[in-house]
Coordinates of C-alpha atoms and ligand atoms in Angstrom, one line a residue:
X1 CA 131.9 148.4 64.2
X2 CA 129.7 149.4 67.1
X3 CA 126.4 151.1 68.4
X4 CA 127.4 155.1 69.1
X5 CA 125.4 157.5 71.2
X6 CA 126.0 161.3 71.1
X7 CA 124.1 163.8 72.9
X8 CA 124.0 167.4 73.6
X9 CA 122.2 168.5 77.1
X10 CA 122.3 171.4 79.3
X11 CA 122.3 171.2 82.9
X12 CA 120.4 174.3 84.4
X13 CA 121.3 175.5 87.8
X14 CA 119.6 177.4 90.5
X15 CA 121.8 180.5 89.8
X16 CA 124.6 182.1 88.0
X17 CA 127.6 179.6 87.8
X18 CA 130.7 181.5 89.6
X19 CA 134.3 181.4 88.2
X20 CA 135.2 179.0 91.2
X21 CA 132.5 176.8 90.2
X22 CA 133.7 176.7 86.8
X23 CA 137.4 175.4 87.9
X24 CA 135.4 172.8 90.1
X25 CA 133.4 171.6 86.7
X26 CA 136.6 171.6 85.0
X27 CA 138.1 169.0 87.6
X28 CA 134.9 167.3 87.7
X29 CA 134.8 166.5 84.0
X30 CA 138.3 165.2 83.8
X31 CA 137.4 163.1 86.8
X32 CA 134.5 161.7 85.2
X33 CA 136.1 161.0 81.9
X34 CA 139.0 159.4 83.8
X35 CA 137.5 157.4 86.4
X36 CA 133.5 157.8 86.8
X37 CA 132.6 156.8 83.4
X38 CA 134.9 153.7 83.4
X39 CA 133.0 152.3 86.4
X40 CA 131.4 148.9 85.6
X41 CA 132.7 148.6 81.9
X42 CA 134.4 145.7 80.8
X43 CA 138.3 145.7 81.6
X44 CA 140.3 146.2 78.3
X45 CA 137.4 148.0 76.7
X46 CA 138.7 150.5 74.1
X47 CA 138.6 153.9 75.3
X48 CA 136.4 155.0 72.3
X49 CA 133.8 152.5 73.5
X50 CA 133.2 154.2 76.8
X51 CA 131.2 157.2 77.5
X52 CA 133.0 160.7 77.6
X53 CA 132.3 164.4 77.8
X54 CA 134.0 165.6 74.7
X55 CA 132.9 169.3 75.1
X56 CA 131.5 171.5 77.8
X57 CA 130.6 175.2 78.2
X58 CA 129.2 177.6 80.8
X59 CA 126.8 180.0 80.1
X60 CA 125.2 182.2 83.1
X61 CA 123.2 179.4 85.0
X62 CA 123.5 176.6 82.4
X63 CA 126.2 174.1 81.7
X64 CA 126.1 172.8 78.2
X65 CA 127.8 169.0 77.8
X66 CA 128.3 167.0 74.6
X67 CA 128.7 163.4 75.5
X68 CA 129.7 160.5 73.3
X69 CA 130.1 157.0 73.7
X70 CA 130.0 153.4 72.3
X71 CA 128.2 150.6 74.0
X72 CA 129.7 151.3 77.5
X73 CA 128.7 154.2 79.7
X74 CA 126.2 155.0 77.2
X75 CA 126.0 158.7 76.7
X76 CA 122.8 159.1 78.6
X77 CA 124.0 157.0 81.4
X78 CA 127.2 159.0 81.5
X79 CA 125.1 162.0 81.4
X80 CA 123.1 161.0 84.8
X81 CA 126.0 159.6 86.5
X82 CA 127.7 163.2 86.2
X83 CA 124.7 164.9 87.2
X84 CA 124.6 163.1 90.5
X85 CA 128.4 163.8 90.8
X86 CA 128.2 167.6 89.7
X87 CA 125.3 168.0 92.1
X88 CA 127.7 167.2 94.9
X89 CA 130.6 169.2 93.7
X90 CA 128.7 172.1 93.0
X91 CA 126.6 171.9 96.3
X92 CA 129.5 173.1 97.8
X93 CA 128.9 176.5 95.9
X94 CA 125.2 176.7 96.8
X95 CA 124.3 175.7 93.2
X96 CA 121.7 173.1 92.6
X97 CA 120.6 171.5 89.2
X98 CA 117.2 172.5 88.7
X99 CA 116.5 170.9 85.1
X100 CA 118.0 169.0 82.4
X101 CA 117.3 169.7 78.6
X102 CA 118.3 167.6 75.7
X103 CA 119.1 169.8 72.6
X104 CA 120.0 166.7 70.5
X105 CA 120.3 163.1 70.9
X106 CA 121.9 160.9 67.9
X107 CA 122.3 156.9 67.9
X108 CA 124.5 155.5 65.0
X109 CA 124.0 151.9 64.4
X110 CA 126.4 149.8 62.2
X111 CA 124.7 148.4 59.2
X112 CA 123.3 146.9 57.1
X113 CA 120.0 147.9 58.4
X114 CA 116.8 147.5 56.2
X115 CA 114.7 150.5 56.3
X116 CA 111.8 148.2 57.3
X117 CA 113.8 147.6 60.6
X118 CA 113.3 151.3 61.6
X119 CA 110.3 151.7 63.4
X120 CA 107.7 154.7 62.9
X121 CA 108.0 156.5 66.3
X122 CA 107.2 160.0 66.7
X123 CA 110.7 160.7 68.4
X124 CA 112.6 159.6 65.5
X125 CA 113.0 162.9 63.6
X126 CA 115.4 162.0 61.1
X127 CA 117.2 158.8 59.6
X128 CA 120.3 159.2 57.7
X129 CA 122.5 156.6 56.0
X130 CA 126.3 157.1 56.2
X131 CA 128.9 154.6 55.0
X132 CA 126.4 151.5 55.6
X133 CA 125.4 152.6 59.0
X134 CA 122.2 154.3 59.9
X135 CA 122.2 157.5 62.0
X136 CA 119.0 158.5 64.1
X137 CA 118.4 162.1 65.1
X138 CA 116.2 161.7 68.2
X139 CA 114.0 164.2 70.1
X140 CA 114.1 163.0 73.6
X141 CA 113.4 164.4 77.0
X142 CA 115.6 163.9 80.0
X143 CA 112.7 161.3 81.5
X144 CA 112.9 159.4 78.2
X145 CA 116.7 159.2 78.6
X146 CA 116.5 158.3 82.4
X147 CA 113.8 155.8 81.4
X148 CA 116.5 154.1 79.1
X149 CA 114.3 154.5 75.9
X150 CA 117.3 154.7 73.9
X151 CA 118.4 151.4 74.8
X152 CA 115.0 149.9 74.1
X153 CA 115.1 151.4 70.7
X154 CA 118.2 150.0 69.6
X155 CA 117.0 146.5 70.9
X156 CA 113.9 147.0 69.0
X157 CA 115.7 147.8 65.7
X158 CA 118.1 144.9 66.3
X159 CA 115.0 142.5 66.8
X160 CA 113.3 144.0 64.0
X161 CA 116.4 143.5 61.6
X162 CA 116.7 139.8 63.1
X163 CA 113.1 138.9 62.5
X164 CA 113.6 140.3 58.7
X165 CA 116.8 138.6 58.2
X166 CA 115.7 135.3 59.4
X167 CA 112.1 135.8 58.3
X168 CA 111.9 132.2 57.6
X169 CA 112.0 131.3 61.0
X170 CA 108.8 129.1 61.2
X171 CA 106.2 128.8 63.8
X172 CA 107.4 125.8 65.8
X173 CA 105.6 122.5 65.4
X174 CA 106.8 119.4 66.8
X175 CA 104.6 116.1 67.2
X176 CA 104.4 114.7 70.8
X177 CA 101.5 112.2 70.7
X178 CA 99.3 110.7 68.3
X179 CA 96.3 108.5 69.2
X180 CA 94.9 105.6 67.3
X181 CA 92.9 106.1 64.2
X182 CA 89.2 106.0 64.8
X183 CA 86.2 104.7 62.5
X184 CA 84.7 107.5 60.3
X185 CA 81.0 107.6 61.1
X186 CA 80.3 111.2 59.9
X187 CA 81.7 113.3 57.0
X188 CA 79.6 116.5 57.6
X189 CA 80.6 120.1 58.8
X190 CA 79.0 120.0 62.2
X191 CA 78.3 123.7 61.9
X192 CA 76.5 123.4 59.2
X193 CA 74.3 120.5 60.7
X194 CA 73.9 122.4 64.0
X195 CA 72.3 125.2 62.2
X196 CA 70.0 122.9 60.4
X197 CA 68.9 121.2 63.4
X198 CA 68.3 124.6 65.3
X199 CA 70.9 124.0 67.8
X200 CA 72.8 127.2 67.2
X201 CA 72.1 130.4 65.3
X202 CA 74.3 133.4 64.3
X203 CA 74.2 136.1 67.1
X204 CA 74.0 139.8 65.9
X205 CA 77.7 140.4 66.3
X206 CA 80.4 139.1 64.0
X207 CA 81.6 135.7 64.7
X208 CA 79.5 135.3 67.3
X209 CA 76.8 132.2 68.2
X210 CA 73.8 132.1 70.0
X211 CA 73.6 128.5 71.4
X212 CA 70.2 126.7 72.0
X213 CA 70.0 124.0 74.6
X214 CA 71.2 121.2 72.5
X215 CA 74.4 122.5 71.9
X216 CA 74.6 124.1 75.6
X217 CA 73.9 120.5 76.9
X218 CA 76.8 119.4 75.1
X219 CA 79.0 122.2 76.4
X220 CA 77.9 121.2 80.1
X221 CA 78.6 117.5 79.3
X222 CA 82.1 118.4 78.3
X223 CA 82.5 120.7 81.3
X224 CA 81.3 117.7 83.7
X225 CA 83.9 115.5 82.1
X226 CA 86.5 118.4 82.8
X227 CA 85.4 118.5 86.5
X228 CA 85.3 115.0 87.3
X229 CA 88.7 114.0 85.5
X230 CA 90.8 117.2 85.8
X231 CA 89.5 120.0 88.1
X232 CA 88.6 117.7 91.3
X233 CA 91.1 114.8 91.0
X234 CA 93.9 117.3 90.3
X235 CA 92.7 119.8 93.1
X236 CA 92.1 123.0 91.2
X237 CA 89.8 125.4 92.9
X238 CA 87.5 127.8 90.9
X239 CA 88.0 131.5 91.0
X240 CA 86.2 134.3 88.7
X241 CA 88.7 136.3 86.7
X242 CA 87.8 139.8 85.4
X243 CA 86.5 139.9 81.6
X244 CA 87.6 143.4 81.1
X245 CA 91.2 143.9 80.8
X246 CA 92.9 147.3 81.2
X247 CA 96.2 148.3 79.6
X248 CA 98.0 147.9 83.1
X249 CA 97.3 144.2 82.8
X250 CA 98.4 143.9 79.3
X251 CA 101.6 146.0 79.7
X252 CA 102.7 143.5 82.2
X253 CA 101.6 140.2 80.5
X254 CA 103.2 141.4 77.3
X255 CA 100.2 141.5 74.9
X256 CA 100.9 145.6 75.0
X257 CA 103.4 144.4 72.6
X258 CA 101.5 143.3 69.7
X259 CA 98.1 142.3 70.2
X260 CA 96.4 145.4 68.7
X261 CA 94.7 144.0 65.6
X262 CA 92.9 141.5 67.3
X263 CA 91.5 143.6 70.4
X264 CA 88.0 144.2 71.2
X265 CA 88.4 147.6 72.6
X266 CA 86.5 149.0 75.5
X267 CA 85.5 152.6 76.0
X268 CA 83.9 154.7 78.8
X269 CA 81.4 157.6 78.7
X270 CA 83.1 161.0 79.3
X271 CA 80.2 161.4 82.0
X272 CA 77.3 159.6 83.3
X273 CA 75.4 162.5 83.6
X274 CA 72.0 161.9 81.8
X275 CA 71.8 165.2 80.3
X276 CA 75.1 164.8 78.4
X277 CA 73.7 162.0 76.8
X278 CA 70.0 163.0 76.4
X279 CA 70.2 164.0 72.7
X280 CA 71.9 160.9 71.6
X281 CA 68.9 159.0 72.6
X282 CA 66.4 161.4 71.4
X283 CA 68.3 161.2 68.0
X284 CA 67.8 157.5 68.0
X285 CA 64.2 158.1 69.1
X286 CA 63.4 160.3 66.3
X287 CA 65.5 158.6 63.5
X288 CA 65.5 155.0 64.5
X289 CA 69.6 155.3 64.0
X290 CA 72.3 155.4 66.4
X291 CA 74.6 158.2 65.7
X292 CA 77.9 156.3 66.2
X293 CA 80.0 159.3 65.2
X294 CA 78.6 161.7 67.5
X295 CA 78.9 159.0 70.3
X296 CA 82.6 158.5 69.6
X297 CA 83.2 162.0 70.6
X298 CA 81.7 161.4 73.8
X299 CA 83.6 158.5 75.0
X300 CA 87.0 158.1 77.0
X301 CA 89.6 155.5 76.5
X302 CA 89.8 152.8 75.1
X303 CA 91.0 151.8 78.6
X304 CA 91.7 148.3 77.3
X305 CA 90.0 145.5 75.8
X306 CA 87.7 142.5 76.3
X307 CA 89.1 139.4 77.8
X308 CA 91.6 137.8 75.3
X309 CA 93.6 135.3 76.7
X310 CA 91.7 134.6 79.9
X311 CA 94.6 134.3 82.6
X312 CA 96.3 137.6 82.6
X313 CA 93.4 139.4 84.4
X314 CA 94.1 136.6 87.3
X315 CA 97.4 138.2 88.1
X316 CA 96.6 141.3 89.9
X317 CA 95.2 139.1 92.5
X318 CA 98.9 138.0 93.5
X319 CA 100.5 141.0 92.0
X320 CA 103.7 142.1 94.5
X321 CA 102.9 139.6 96.8
X322 CA 105.5 136.8 98.4
X323 CA 103.6 133.4 98.3
X324 CA 104.3 131.2 101.4
X325 CA 105.8 127.9 100.7
X326 CA 103.1 126.1 102.3
X327 CA 100.7 127.3 99.9
X328 CA 102.2 126.2 96.7
X329 CA 101.7 124.9 94.3
X330 CA 98.3 127.3 93.8
X331 CA 95.9 125.5 91.4
X332 CA 92.9 127.5 90.3
X333 CA 90.6 127.6 87.3
X334 CA 87.9 130.3 85.7
X335 CA 84.8 129.3 83.6
X336 CA 83.1 132.7 84.2
X337 CA 82.7 134.1 80.9
X338 CA 83.9 135.0 77.4
X339 CA 86.9 135.6 75.4
X340 CA 87.0 137.9 72.3
X341 CA 89.3 137.9 69.4
X342 CA 88.9 140.0 66.3
X343 CA 89.2 137.2 63.8
X344 CA 88.9 139.3 60.6
X345 CA 88.7 137.1 57.6
X346 CA 89.4 133.9 59.6
X347 CA 85.9 133.1 61.0
X348 CA 84.8 129.8 60.3
X349 CA 81.8 128.0 61.7
X350 CA 82.0 127.5 65.6
X351 CA 85.7 126.6 65.3
X352 CA 87.1 130.2 64.8
X353 CA 84.9 132.9 66.0
X354 CA 85.1 136.3 67.6
X355 CA 83.4 135.2 70.8
X356 CA 84.3 132.0 72.6
X357 CA 84.0 130.0 75.8
X358 CA 86.8 128.3 77.5
X359 CA 87.6 126.9 80.8
X360 CA 91.1 128.4 81.6
X361 CA 93.2 126.5 84.2
X362 CA 96.0 128.1 85.7
X363 CA 98.8 127.2 88.4
X364 CA 101.8 128.5 89.9
X365 CA 104.7 127.4 92.2
X366 CA 108.3 126.4 91.7
X367 CA 109.7 125.4 88.3
X368 CA 109.4 121.7 89.4
X369 CA 105.9 122.0 90.9
X370 CA 104.7 123.9 87.6
X371 CA 106.3 121.3 85.1
X372 CA 104.9 118.4 87.5
X373 CA 101.3 119.9 87.1
X374 CA 101.6 120.1 83.4
X375 CA 102.5 116.5 83.2
X376 CA 99.6 115.8 85.4
X377 CA 97.4 117.6 83.1
X378 CA 98.7 115.9 79.9
X379 CA 98.0 112.4 81.6
X380 CA 94.4 113.5 82.5
X381 CA 93.6 115.0 79.1
X382 CA 95.1 111.9 77.3
X383 CA 92.5 109.6 79.4
X384 CA 89.7 111.6 78.5
X385 CA 90.4 112.0 74.6
X386 CA 91.3 108.3 74.3
X387 CA 89.0 106.4 76.8
X388 CA 86.2 108.9 77.3
X389 CA 85.7 110.9 74.2
X390 CA 87.7 108.3 71.9
X391 CA 88.7 110.9 69.6
X392 CA 91.4 110.9 66.7
X393 CA 93.7 113.3 68.3
X394 CA 97.3 114.3 68.4
X395 CA 99.4 116.6 70.6
X396 CA 102.5 119.0 69.4
X397 CA 104.6 121.4 70.8
X398 CA 104.0 124.8 69.3
X399 CA 105.4 128.2 69.7
X400 CA 104.3 129.2 73.2
X401 CA 101.0 131.2 73.1
X402 CA 102.5 134.0 74.9
X403 CA 105.2 134.5 72.5
X404 CA 102.6 134.0 69.7
X405 CA 100.5 136.8 71.0
X406 CA 103.2 139.1 71.4
X407 CA 103.9 138.6 67.7
X408 CA 106.7 136.1 67.9
X409 CA 107.6 132.9 66.4
X410 CA 109.9 130.1 67.2
X411 CA 110.6 128.7 70.5
X412 CA 111.4 129.4 74.2
X413 CA 115.3 129.2 74.8
X414 CA 114.3 126.9 77.8
X415 CA 113.2 123.5 76.6
X416 CA 111.0 123.1 79.7
X417 CA 108.8 126.2 78.6
X418 CA 106.3 126.1 76.1
X419 CA 103.1 125.2 74.8
X420 CA 101.6 122.0 73.7
X421 CA 98.7 122.0 71.4
X422 CA 95.9 119.5 71.2
X423 CA 94.6 118.9 67.8
X424 CA 91.8 116.7 66.7
X425 CA 91.2 115.7 63.0
X426 CA 88.3 117.0 61.2
X427 CA 87.0 114.3 58.8
X428 CA 84.6 116.6 56.9
X429 CA 87.9 118.7 55.7
X430 CA 90.7 116.4 56.5
X431 CA 92.4 119.3 58.6
X432 CA 93.5 119.3 62.4
X433 CA 91.7 121.4 64.7
X434 CA 93.5 123.0 67.9
X435 CA 91.1 122.4 70.5
X436 CA 92.9 123.1 73.6
X437 CA 96.6 123.8 75.0
X438 CA 98.7 123.3 77.9
X439 CA 101.4 125.5 78.6
X440 CA 104.5 125.8 80.8
X441 CA 104.9 129.7 81.1
X442 CA 108.2 130.0 82.9
X443 CA 108.5 132.9 84.9
X444 CA 107.1 135.5 82.4
X445 CA 104.1 136.1 84.5
X446 CA 105.3 136.0 88.0
X447 CA 108.1 138.3 86.8
X448 CA 105.8 140.7 84.8
X449 CA 103.5 141.0 87.8
X450 CA 106.2 140.9 90.5
X451 CA 105.3 137.5 92.3
X452 CA 107.9 136.0 94.6
X453 CA 108.1 132.7 96.6
X454 CA 109.0 132.7 100.2
X455 CA 112.0 130.1 99.8
X456 CA 113.3 132.4 97.3
X457 CA 113.0 129.7 94.5
X458 CA 112.1 131.4 91.1
X459 CA 108.4 131.3 90.7
X460 CA 106.7 129.8 87.5
X461 CA 103.4 129.5 86.2
X462 CA 101.2 127.4 83.7
X463 CA 97.9 127.6 82.1
X464 CA 95.7 125.5 80.0
X465 CA 92.9 126.8 77.8
X466 CA 90.1 124.3 77.2
X467 CA 87.8 125.5 74.2
X468 CA 84.4 124.6 74.7
X469 CA 83.0 125.5 71.1
X470 CA 86.4 123.7 69.7
X471 CA 85.7 120.4 71.6
X472 CA 82.3 120.3 70.3
X473 CA 83.5 121.1 66.7
X474 CA 86.0 118.3 67.2
X475 CA 83.6 115.8 68.9
X476 CA 80.6 116.2 66.2
X477 CA 82.9 116.3 63.3
X478 CA 84.2 112.8 64.3
X479 CA 81.1 111.3 65.9
X480 CA 78.3 113.1 63.9
X481 CA 74.6 113.5 65.4
X482 CA 73.4 110.1 66.1
X483 CA 73.9 109.9 69.7
X484 CA 73.8 106.0 69.3
X485 CA 77.4 106.6 67.8
X486 CA 78.6 108.7 70.7
X487 CA 80.7 107.3 73.8
X488 CA 78.5 106.2 76.6
X489 CA 79.6 108.9 79.0
X490 CA 79.1 111.8 76.6
X491 CA 75.7 110.4 75.6
X492 CA 74.6 109.9 78.9
X493 CA 75.8 113.3 80.3
X494 CA 74.2 115.3 77.3
X495 CA 71.2 113.4 77.3
X496 CA 68.7 113.7 74.1
X497 CA 68.8 116.6 72.5
X498 CA 66.0 118.8 73.5
X499 CA 63.7 121.1 71.1
X500 CA 62.2 124.0 72.8
X501 CA 61.3 126.3 69.9
X502 CA 59.0 125.9 67.2
X503 CA 59.1 128.2 64.2
X504 CA 56.5 128.6 62.2
Ligands
LIG601 N1 95.8 131.7 78.0 C1 96.2 130.7 77.4 C2 95.9 131.1 75.6 O1 95.4 132.2 75.4 C3 95.4 129.4 77.2 O2 94.1 129.7 77.2 O3 96.2 130.4 74.6
ZN602 ZN1 96.4 131.1 80.0

């Protein structure tokens, strides 16, 4: 049992095919079936698994072909190989290939394949089940075939089938380090108390907070600790990454495979001509209502979304480049703005929000350099959480974030590649909160954005997201609001909470 491809196509020539040319086609077809299609196939591959032209017919200026194959020299590959060959042969008769049209394309996959494994895609016209196999009738253009869409479709169905069969494959979680336990000095939910104390208030948008000076002082204290103990000693330089991420970036980062339910989408006006928009403003002036449905008709896009993972929009800076050995490893970070995720029902306090603030640390170099920097970071973070913040925390190897964000579970095949989550216990709920991560992302990003290293060594990268809301939630949940209970460095950096609003 093996996957089968069958297609009917027509090669349209520049003019009527002459009888001499028909003879040349006959020979070319035989040669193709005997030799051309065998090229590159495993030796000993059974004949029925290799592409072959099973029927051909000339009608005026068109050559109709039926091609069938198993997994080797797949029907669509055979078609383009043959086109190249026949173009040479018929060139002698001053006949050129003008166009290829695809009349039918069928993929037969051996079963059992559950219905849910068959994607709902516009070019799947019919799905039939036959002797345990699945037959797909497909509507493809020649450029779909040239772009290898059939191969990706087969792979997708296999992946979906596998995910369904091994659906139990769990989110990976493997304990790496556990700190000592710390005395419990506070049992409240810090978000509640921050609200009561006037440190934060809900923003107008969902999952969004407005942070007052007291909270921001704490953010800045944490930032200062990160600067003093991570960024400066390890030599990271500040950059500013874009916060609007177009599809071009997410196509290369892999987010385009599955991040849709969580994106904050971004649209652009069809025109910036004020006259085009005047009535929209007028409508609001008169009614006090923003005519959202009407606006929807006058915008283009979405062109992408707001920053989601923070590091992907860095990559166009190095895209297509070869990096000199002498500049490696590159170490940078960004703290220039927010990340946004549509969290639906999951919003909780300041821990799980739609809009959050994070310092994103990013590095790239050879595999050895990338792994070494991740180790340096782990050591620096351990020092901060054990000795400076005095937290009760642990770290665990988890499903890599870049896999999770594509909708995958499990682990990377390479043990050196992966994400380590840092978690802190929240005494008020007894649960653990992931407050930052460190990842070795392997060659995923350099490959996706076509970045190379002068020496020819494989380019790898890593990143680490430091969540300021999460640090705050973890710290306050464990240390409470009495600054005399706080570790000295934090108390000194944050200063006494400053009240600047008086509400009557
Ligand atoms: N880019 C990584 C993530 O989104 C680290 O911030 O988890
Ligand atoms: Zn990242």
